[in-house]
CSV table of C-alpha atoms in Angstrom, one decimal:
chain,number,residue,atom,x,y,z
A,4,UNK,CA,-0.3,0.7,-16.7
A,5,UNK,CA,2.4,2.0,-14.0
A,6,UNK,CA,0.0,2.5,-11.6
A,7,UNK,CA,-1.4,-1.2,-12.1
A,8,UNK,CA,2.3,-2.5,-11.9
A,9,UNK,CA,3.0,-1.0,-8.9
A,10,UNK,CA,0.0,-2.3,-6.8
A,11,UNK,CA,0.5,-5.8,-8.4
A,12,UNK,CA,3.4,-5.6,-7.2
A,13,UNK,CA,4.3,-4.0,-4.2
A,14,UNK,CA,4.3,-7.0,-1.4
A,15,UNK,CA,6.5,-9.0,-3.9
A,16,UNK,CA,9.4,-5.8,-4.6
A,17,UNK,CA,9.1,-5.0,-0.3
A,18,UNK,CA,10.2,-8.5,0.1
A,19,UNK,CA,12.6,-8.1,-2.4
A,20,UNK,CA,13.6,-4.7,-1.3
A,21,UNK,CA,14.6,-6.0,2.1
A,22,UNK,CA,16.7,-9.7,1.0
A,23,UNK,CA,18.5,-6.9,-0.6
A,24,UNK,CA,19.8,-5.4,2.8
A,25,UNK,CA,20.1,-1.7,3.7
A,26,UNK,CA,21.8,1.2,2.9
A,27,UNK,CA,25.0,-0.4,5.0
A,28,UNK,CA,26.4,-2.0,2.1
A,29,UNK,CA,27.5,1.3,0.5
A,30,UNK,CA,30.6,3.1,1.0
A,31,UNK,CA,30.8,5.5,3.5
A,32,UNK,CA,29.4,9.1,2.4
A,33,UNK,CA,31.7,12.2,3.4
A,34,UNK,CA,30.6,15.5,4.8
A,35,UNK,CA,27.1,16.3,6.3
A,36,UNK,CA,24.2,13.6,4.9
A,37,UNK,CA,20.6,15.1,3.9
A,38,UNK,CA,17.6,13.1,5.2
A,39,UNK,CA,14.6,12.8,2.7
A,40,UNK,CA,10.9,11.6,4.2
A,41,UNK,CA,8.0,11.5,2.1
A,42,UNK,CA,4.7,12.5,3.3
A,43,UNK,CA,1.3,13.1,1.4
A,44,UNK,CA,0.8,16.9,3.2
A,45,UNK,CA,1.8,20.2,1.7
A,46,UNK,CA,-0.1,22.3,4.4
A,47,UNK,CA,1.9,24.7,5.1
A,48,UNK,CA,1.3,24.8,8.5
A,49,UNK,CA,2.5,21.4,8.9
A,50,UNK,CA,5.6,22.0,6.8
A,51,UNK,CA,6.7,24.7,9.3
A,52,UNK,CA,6.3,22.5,12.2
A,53,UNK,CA,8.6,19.7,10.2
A,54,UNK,CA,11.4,22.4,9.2
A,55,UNK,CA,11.2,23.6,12.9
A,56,UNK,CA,12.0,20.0,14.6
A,57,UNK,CA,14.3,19.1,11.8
A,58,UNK,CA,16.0,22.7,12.8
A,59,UNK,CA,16.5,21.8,15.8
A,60,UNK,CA,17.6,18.4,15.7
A,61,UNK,CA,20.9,19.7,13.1
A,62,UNK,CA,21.6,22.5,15.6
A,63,UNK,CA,23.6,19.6,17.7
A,64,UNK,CA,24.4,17.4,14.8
A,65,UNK,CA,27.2,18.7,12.2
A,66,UNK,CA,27.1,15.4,10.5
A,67,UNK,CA,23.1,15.3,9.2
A,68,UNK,CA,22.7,17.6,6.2
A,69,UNK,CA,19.2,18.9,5.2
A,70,UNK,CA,16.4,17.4,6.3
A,71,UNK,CA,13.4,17.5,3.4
A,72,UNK,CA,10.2,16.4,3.7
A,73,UNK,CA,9.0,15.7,0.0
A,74,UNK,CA,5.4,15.6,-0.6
A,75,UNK,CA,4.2,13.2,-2.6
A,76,UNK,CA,-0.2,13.1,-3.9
A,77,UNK,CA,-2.2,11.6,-1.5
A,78,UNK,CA,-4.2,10.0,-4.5
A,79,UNK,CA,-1.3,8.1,-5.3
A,80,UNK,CA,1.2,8.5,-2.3
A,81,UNK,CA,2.2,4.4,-1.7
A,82,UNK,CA,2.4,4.1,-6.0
A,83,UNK,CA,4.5,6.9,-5.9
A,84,UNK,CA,6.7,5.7,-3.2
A,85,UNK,CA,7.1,2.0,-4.6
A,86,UNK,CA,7.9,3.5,-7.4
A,87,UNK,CA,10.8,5.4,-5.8
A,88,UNK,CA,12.1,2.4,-4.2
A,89,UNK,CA,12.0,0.4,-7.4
A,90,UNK,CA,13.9,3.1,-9.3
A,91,UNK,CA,16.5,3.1,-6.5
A,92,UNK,CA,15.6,5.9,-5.1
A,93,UNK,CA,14.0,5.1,-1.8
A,94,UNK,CA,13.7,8.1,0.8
A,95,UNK,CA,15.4,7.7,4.4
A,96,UNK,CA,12.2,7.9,6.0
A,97,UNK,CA,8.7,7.4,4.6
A,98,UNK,CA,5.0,8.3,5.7
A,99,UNK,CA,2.8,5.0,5.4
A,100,UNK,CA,-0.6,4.6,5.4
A,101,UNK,CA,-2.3,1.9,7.5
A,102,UNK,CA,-4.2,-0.1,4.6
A,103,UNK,CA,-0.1,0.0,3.4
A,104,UNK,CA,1.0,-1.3,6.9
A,105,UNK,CA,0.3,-5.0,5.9
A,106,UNK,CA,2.8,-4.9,3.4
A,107,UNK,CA,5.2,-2.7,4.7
A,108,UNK,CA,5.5,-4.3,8.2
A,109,UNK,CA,5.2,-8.0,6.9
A,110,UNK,CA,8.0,-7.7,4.2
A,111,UNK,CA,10.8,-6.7,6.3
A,112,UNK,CA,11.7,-3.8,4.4
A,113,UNK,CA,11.4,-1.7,7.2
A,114,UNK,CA,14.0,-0.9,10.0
A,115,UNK,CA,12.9,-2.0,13.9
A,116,UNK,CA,12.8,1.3,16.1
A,117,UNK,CA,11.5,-0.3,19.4
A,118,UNK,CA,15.4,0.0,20.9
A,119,UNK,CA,15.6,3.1,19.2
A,120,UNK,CA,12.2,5.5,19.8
A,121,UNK,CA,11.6,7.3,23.4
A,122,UNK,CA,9.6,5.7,25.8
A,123,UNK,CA,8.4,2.6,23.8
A,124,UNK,CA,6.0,1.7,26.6
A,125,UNK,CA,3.9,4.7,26.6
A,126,UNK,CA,2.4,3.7,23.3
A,127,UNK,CA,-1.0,3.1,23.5
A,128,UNK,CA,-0.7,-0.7,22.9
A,129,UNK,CA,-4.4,0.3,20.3
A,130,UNK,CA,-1.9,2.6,18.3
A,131,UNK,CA,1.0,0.6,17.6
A,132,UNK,CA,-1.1,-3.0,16.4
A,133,UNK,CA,-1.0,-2.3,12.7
A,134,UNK,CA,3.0,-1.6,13.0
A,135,UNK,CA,4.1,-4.4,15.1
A,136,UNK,CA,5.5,-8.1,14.4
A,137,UNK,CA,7.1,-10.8,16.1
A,138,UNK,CA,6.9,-8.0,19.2
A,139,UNK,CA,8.9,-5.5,17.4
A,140,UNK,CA,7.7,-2.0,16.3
A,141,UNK,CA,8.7,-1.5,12.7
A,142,UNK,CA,7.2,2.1,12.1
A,143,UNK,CA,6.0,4.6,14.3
A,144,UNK,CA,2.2,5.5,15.0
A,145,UNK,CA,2.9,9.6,14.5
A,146,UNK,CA,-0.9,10.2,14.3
A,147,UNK,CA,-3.8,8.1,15.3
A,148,UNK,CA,-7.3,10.5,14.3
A,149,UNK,CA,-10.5,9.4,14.3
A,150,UNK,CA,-12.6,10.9,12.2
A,151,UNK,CA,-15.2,13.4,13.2
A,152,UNK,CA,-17.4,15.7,11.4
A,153,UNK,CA,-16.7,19.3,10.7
A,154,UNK,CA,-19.9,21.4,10.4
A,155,UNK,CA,-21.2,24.9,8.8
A,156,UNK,CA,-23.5,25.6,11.5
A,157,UNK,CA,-24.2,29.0,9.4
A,158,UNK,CA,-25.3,26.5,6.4
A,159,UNK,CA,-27.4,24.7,9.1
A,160,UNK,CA,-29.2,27.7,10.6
A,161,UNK,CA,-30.3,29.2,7.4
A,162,UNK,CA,-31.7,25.8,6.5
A,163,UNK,CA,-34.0,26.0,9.2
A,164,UNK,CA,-32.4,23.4,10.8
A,165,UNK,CA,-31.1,21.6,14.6
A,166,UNK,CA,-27.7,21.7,14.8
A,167,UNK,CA,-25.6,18.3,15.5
A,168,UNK,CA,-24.8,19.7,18.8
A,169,UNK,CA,-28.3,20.2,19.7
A,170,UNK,CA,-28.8,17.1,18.4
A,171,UNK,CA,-26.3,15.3,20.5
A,172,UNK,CA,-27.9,16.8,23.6
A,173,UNK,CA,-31.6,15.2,22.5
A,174,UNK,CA,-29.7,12.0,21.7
A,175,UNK,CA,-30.8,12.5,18.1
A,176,UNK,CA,-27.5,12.8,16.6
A,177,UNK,CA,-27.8,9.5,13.9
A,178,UNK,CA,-27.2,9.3,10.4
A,179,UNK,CA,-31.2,9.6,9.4
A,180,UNK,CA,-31.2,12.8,11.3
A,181,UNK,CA,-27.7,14.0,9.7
A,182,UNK,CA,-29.1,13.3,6.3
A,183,UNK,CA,-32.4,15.3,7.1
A,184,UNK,CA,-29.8,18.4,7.7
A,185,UNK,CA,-28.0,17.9,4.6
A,186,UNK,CA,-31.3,17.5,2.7
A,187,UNK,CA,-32.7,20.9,3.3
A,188,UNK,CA,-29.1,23.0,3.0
A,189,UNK,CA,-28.7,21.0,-0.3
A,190,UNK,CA,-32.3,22.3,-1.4
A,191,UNK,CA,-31.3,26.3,-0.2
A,192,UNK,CA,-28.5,25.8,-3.2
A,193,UNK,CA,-25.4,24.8,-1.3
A,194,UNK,CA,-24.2,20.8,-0.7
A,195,UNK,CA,-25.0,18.9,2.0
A,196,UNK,CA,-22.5,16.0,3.3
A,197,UNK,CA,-18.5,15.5,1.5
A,198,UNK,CA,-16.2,13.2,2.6
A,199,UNK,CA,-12.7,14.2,2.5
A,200,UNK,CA,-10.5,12.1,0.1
A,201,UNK,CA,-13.3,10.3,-0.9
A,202,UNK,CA,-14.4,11.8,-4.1
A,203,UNK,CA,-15.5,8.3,-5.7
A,204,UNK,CA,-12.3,6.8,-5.9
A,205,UNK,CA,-11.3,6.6,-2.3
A,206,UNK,CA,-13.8,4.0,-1.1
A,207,UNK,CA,-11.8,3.0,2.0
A,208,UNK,CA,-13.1,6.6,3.5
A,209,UNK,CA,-16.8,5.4,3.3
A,210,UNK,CA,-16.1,2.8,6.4
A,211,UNK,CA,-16.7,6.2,8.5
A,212,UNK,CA,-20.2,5.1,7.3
A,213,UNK,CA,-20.9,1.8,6.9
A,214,UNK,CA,-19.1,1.0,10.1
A,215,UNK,CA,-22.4,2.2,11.8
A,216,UNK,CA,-24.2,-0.7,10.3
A,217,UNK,CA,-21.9,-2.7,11.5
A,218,UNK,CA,-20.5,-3.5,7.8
A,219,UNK,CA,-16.8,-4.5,7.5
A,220,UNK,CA,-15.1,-4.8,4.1
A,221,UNK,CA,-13.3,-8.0,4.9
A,222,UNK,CA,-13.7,-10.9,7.7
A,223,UNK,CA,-11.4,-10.6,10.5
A,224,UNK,CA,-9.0,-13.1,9.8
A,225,UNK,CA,-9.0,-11.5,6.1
A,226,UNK,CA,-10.0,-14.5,4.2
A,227,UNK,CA,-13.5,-13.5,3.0
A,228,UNK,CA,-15.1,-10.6,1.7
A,229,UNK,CA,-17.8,-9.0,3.1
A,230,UNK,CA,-18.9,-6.1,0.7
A,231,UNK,CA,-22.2,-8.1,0.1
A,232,UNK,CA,-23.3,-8.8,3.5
A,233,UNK,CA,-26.7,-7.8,4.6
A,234,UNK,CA,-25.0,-5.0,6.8
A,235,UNK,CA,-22.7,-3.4,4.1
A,236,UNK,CA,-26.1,-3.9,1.2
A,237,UNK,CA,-28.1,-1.6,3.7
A,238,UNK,CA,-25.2,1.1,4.4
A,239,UNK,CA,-24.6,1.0,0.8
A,240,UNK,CA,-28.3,1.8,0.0
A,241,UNK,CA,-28.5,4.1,2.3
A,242,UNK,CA,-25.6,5.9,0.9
A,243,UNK,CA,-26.6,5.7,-2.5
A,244,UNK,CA,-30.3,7.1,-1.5
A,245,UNK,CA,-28.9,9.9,0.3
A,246,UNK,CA,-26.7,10.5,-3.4
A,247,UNK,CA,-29.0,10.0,-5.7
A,248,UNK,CA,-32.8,10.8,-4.6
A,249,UNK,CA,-32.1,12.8,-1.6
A,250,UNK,CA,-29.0,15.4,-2.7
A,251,UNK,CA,-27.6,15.1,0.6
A,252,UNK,CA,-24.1,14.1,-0.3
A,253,UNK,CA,-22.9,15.6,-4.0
A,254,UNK,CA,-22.9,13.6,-6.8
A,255,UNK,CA,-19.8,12.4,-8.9
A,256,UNK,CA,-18.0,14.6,-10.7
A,257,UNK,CA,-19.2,17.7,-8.4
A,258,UNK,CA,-17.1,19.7,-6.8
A,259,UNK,CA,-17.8,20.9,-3.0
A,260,UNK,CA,-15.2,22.5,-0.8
A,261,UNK,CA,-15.9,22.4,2.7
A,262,UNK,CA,-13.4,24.8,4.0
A,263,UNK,CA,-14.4,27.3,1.3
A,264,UNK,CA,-18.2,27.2,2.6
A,265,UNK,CA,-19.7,25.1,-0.4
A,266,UNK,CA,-21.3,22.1,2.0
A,267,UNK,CA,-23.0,21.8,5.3
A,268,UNK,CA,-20.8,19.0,6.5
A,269,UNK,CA,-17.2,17.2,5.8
A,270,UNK,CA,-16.3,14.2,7.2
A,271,UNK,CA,-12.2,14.4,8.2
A,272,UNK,CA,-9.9,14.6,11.0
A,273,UNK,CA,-8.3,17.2,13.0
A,274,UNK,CA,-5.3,18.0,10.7
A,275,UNK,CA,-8.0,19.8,8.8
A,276,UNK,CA,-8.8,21.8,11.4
A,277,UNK,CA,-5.7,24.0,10.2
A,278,UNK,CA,-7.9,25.0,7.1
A,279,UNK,CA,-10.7,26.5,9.3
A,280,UNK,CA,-8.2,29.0,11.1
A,281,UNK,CA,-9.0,31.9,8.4
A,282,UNK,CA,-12.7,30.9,7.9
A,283,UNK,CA,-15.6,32.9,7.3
A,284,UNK,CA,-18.4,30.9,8.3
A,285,UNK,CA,-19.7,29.3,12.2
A,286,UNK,CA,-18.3,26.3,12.4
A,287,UNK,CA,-18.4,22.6,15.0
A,288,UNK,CA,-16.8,19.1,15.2
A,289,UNK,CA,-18.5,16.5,16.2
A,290,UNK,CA,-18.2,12.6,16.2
A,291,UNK,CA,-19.3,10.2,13.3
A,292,UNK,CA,-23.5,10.3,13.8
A,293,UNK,CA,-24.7,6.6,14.9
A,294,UNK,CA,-25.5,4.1,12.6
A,295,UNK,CA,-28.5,1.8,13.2
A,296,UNK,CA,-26.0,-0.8,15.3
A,297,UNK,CA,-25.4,2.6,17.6
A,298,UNK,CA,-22.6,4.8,18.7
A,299,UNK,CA,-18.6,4.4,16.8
A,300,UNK,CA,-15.2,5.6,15.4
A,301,UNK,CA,-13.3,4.9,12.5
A,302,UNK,CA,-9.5,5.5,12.7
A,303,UNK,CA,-7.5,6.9,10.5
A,304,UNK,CA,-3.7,6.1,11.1
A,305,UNK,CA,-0.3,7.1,9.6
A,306,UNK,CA,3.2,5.3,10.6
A,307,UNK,CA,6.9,6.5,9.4
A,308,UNK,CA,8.9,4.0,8.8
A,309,UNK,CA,12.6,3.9,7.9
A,310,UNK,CA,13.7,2.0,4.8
A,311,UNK,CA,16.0,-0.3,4.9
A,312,UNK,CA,17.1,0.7,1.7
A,313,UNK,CA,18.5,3.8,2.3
A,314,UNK,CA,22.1,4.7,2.5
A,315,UNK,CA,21.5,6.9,6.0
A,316,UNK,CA,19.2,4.3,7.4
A,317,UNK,CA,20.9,4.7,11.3
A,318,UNK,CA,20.9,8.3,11.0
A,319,UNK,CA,17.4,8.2,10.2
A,320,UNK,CA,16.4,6.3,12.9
A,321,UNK,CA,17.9,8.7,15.1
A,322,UNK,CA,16.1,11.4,13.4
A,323,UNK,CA,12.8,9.2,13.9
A,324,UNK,CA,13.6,9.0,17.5
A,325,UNK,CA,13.8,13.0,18.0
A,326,UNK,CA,10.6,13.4,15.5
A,327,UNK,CA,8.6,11.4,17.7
A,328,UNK,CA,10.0,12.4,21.3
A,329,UNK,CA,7.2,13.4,24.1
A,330,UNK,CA,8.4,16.8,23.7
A,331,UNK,CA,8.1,16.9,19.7
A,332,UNK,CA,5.0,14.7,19.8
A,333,UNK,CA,3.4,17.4,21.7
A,334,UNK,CA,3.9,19.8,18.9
A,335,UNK,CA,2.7,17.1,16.4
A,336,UNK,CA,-0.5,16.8,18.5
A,337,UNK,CA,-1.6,20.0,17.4
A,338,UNK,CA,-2.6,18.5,13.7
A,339,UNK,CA,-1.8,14.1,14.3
A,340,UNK,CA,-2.9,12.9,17.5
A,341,UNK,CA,-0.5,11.4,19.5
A,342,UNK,CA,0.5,7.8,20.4
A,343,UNK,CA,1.9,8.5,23.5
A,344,UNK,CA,-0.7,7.9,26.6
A,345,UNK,CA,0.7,10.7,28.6
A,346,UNK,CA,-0.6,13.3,25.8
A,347,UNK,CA,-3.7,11.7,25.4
A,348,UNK,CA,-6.0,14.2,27.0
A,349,UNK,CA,-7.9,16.8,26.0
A,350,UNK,CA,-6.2,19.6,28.3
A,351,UNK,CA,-2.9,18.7,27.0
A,352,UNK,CA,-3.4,18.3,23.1
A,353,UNK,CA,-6.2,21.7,23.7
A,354,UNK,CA,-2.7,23.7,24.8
A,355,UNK,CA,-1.3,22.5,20.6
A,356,UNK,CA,-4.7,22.9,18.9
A,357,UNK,CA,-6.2,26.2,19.6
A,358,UNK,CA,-9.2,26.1,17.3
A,359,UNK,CA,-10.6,23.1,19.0
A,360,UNK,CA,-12.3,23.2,22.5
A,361,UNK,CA,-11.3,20.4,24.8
A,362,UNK,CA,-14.6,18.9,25.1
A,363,UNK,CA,-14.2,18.6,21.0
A,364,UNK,CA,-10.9,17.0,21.2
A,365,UNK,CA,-12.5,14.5,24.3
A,366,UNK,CA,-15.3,13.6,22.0
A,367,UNK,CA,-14.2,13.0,18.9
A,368,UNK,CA,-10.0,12.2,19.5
A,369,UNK,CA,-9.5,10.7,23.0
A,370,UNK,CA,-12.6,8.4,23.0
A,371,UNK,CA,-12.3,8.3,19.3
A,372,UNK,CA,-9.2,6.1,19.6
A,373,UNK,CA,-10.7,4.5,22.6
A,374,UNK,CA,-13.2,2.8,21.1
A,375,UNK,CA,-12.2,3.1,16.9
A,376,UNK,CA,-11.4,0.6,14.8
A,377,UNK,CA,-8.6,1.2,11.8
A,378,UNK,CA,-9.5,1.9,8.2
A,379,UNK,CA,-9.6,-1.3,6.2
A,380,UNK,CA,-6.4,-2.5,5.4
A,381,UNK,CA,-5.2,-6.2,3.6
A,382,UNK,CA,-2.3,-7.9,2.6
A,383,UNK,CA,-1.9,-6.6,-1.0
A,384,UNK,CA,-3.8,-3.7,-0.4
A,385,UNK,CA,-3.1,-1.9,-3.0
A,386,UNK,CA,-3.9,-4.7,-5.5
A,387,UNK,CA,-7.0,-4.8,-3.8
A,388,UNK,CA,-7.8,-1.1,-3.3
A,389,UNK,CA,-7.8,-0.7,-7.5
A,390,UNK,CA,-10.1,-3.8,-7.5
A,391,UNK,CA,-12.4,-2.4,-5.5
A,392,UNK,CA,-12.5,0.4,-6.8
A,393,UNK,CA,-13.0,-0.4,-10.5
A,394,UNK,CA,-15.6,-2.9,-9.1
A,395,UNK,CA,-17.8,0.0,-7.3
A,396,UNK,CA,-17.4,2.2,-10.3
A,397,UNK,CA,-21.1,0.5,-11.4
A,398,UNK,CA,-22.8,2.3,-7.8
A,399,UNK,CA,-22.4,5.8,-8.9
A,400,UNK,CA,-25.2,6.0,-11.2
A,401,UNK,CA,-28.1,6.5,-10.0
A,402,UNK,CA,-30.1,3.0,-11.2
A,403,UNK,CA,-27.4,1.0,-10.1
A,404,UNK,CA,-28.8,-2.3,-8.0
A,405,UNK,CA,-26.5,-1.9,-4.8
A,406,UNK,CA,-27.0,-5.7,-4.1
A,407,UNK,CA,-25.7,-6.6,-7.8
A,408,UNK,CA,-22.9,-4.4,-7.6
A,409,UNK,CA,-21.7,-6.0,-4.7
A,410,UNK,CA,-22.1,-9.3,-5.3
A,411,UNK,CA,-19.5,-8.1,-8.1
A,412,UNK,CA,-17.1,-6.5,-6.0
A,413,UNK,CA,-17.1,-10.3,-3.8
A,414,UNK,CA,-16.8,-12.1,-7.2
A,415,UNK,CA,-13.6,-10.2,-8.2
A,416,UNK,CA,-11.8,-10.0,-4.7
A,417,UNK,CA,-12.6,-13.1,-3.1
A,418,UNK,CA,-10.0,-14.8,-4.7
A,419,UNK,CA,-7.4,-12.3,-4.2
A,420,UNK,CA,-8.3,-13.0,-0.4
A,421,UNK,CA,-5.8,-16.3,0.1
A,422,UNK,CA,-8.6,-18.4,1.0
């Protein structure tokens, strides 16, 4: 019931949140003041990086306390934070998700950091969209990662089978062929295809394949639904087929880890590239296969944002502003591609993310972003999101009628659309 609370309603408490002003309004804190951000990582690899910069930044600045970086489920990361900020607890700085940015940016709960971030006009004007209003930048694009498609190529081999990247070089790699791949390995005993964060709730994830039908969850100006449109019936039968009569992709309630060598193929971006550094197995990215409307990238994208709630909102800014420098975003680049345009290349982020070739990082990050579109995301998102998702729970069986289903998923959203 919490949960359903909170997405109902978490455009209504940001607006509320920010009529009631910022952290200004309390009395002045003595002594040294801790910064909190939330994020949904707990790699540790990631965590070291953080503690690192936020080392550094103290060393020339008595008055900031600790700086923590509090990680919150990923599962349940913008609940969790509403939550926080309901209960008067909001953290200084927050990690935000882009179907979140809707809400975030449009209440006015965040601060504006154009006048306050390095170099504003590097951005990559693709990068900072979802974050922007009235031409002011309210969070800041800290990674923009396509996804791209981790590979066993051990898995592949003993199944007999082409890899991608000899597939790529006959202008074969497409989803039929993928699924052919995943197929056979799935029949030797292991899984074929995963999606990270997926997993049957996160349905958002599965636009890294229906895009390639050219299937969108909503229209562009966000009035109509479009889960029953010719394009998304056909990606959705083809994902359903590859489920439930081919094997390719595990079913529900199966686990398959990736990273531990339990499936052929992961969809996921380059952070996860961190959990492939002790592997045992031969391993490839590549970009999404082609979808029957051709070649294309998904994106997904994180901001941080700094409430206006909290009580150290300027000094959290200022933190935001060191975070994010060229310098610092360099070192981020290794796991969260950059916004800036003068790291986007694949010598420059190769020199921060060793386990991936440059030709991997130009073909699945740097034209990734070039020609991507975001994750879907929607004015009351979150709302939305549990709709959707209770609505699709009827697909994962294996005599589901993908039309019907669909046509169910319109029927409950449509009016939560504003049309």
């Amino acid at each position: 019931m919490k949960t359903k609370l909170a997405a109902l309603t978490l455009s209504a408490l940001l607006t509320v949140t920010a009529c009631g002003g910022g952290g200004g309004d309390a009395p002045a804190a003595q002594g040294p003041q801790p910064l909190r951000m939330t994020i949904w990582t707990s790699n540790e690899a990631h965590l070291k990086l953080f503690k690192e910069i936020a080392d550094d930044y103290r060393k020339t600045r008595p008055e900031t306390g600790e700086i923590t970086f509090d990680p919150l489920p990923f599962e349940n990361y913008t609940t969790t934070l509403t939550t926080q900020i309901a209960g008067g607890n909001p953290p200084d700085l927050a990690w935000i998700l882009e179907n979140s940015a809707p809400d975030f940016v449009g209440s006015g709960a965040l601060v504006p950091l154009k006048s306050k971030i390095q170099n504003p006009g590097e951005l990559v004007p693709a990068a900072t969209k979802l974050w922007e209003k009235d031409g002011e930048l309210f969070a800041y694009p800290f990674s923009t990662s396509p996804f791209g498609v981790f590979v066993n190529t051990d898995l592949v081999k003993a199944a007999g089978q082409k890899t991608p990247q000899e597939l790529i070089k006959a202008g074969q790699w497409d989803w039929e062929h993928a699924n052919e791949i995943n197929k056979a390995v799935a029949a030797k005993g292991k899984h074929g295809l995963t999606i990270w964060d997926f997993d049957y709730k996160g349905w958002d994830n599965l636009a890294t394949i229906w895009r390639g039908w050219g299937a969108t969850a909503y229209s562009e100006d966000g009035t109509a639904c479009r889960f029953n449109s010719p394009e998304m019936v056909e990606a959705m039968t083809f994902l359903h087929t590859m489920i439930f009569k081919d094997k390719a992709m595990p079913a529900p309630g199966t686990v398959a880890d990736f990273f531990a060598g339990d499936a052929a193929m992961v969809v996921a971006q380059i952070s996860r590239a961190a959990m492939l550094e002790d592997g045992e197995f031969g391993w490839d990215l590549v970009p999404l296969p082609a979808g029957p409307k051709g070649e294309y990238a998904v994106i997904g994208q994180a901001g941080i944002g700094v409430l206006k709630k909290s009580p150290n909102a300027e000094a959290a800014a200022d933190f935001l502003a060191f975070f994010t420098d060229e310098a610092n975003s360099a070192k981020l680049a290794a796991y969260f591609p950059p916004a800036r345009d003068s790291l986007l290349t694949a010598e420059t982020m190769a020199k921060t993310s060793p386990l991936l070739k440059p030709e991997q990082l130009q073909e699945v990050v740097i034209d990734g972003i070039e020609t991507g579109v975001v994750k879907p995301g929607h004015t009351g998102q979150a709302e939305l999101a549990q709709t959707v998702r209770a609505s699709l729970d009827a697909l994962w069986v294996a005599d589901a009628d993908v039309k019907t289903v669909l046509d169910g998923v319109c029927a409950k959203i449509q009016p939560m659309l504003g049309a």
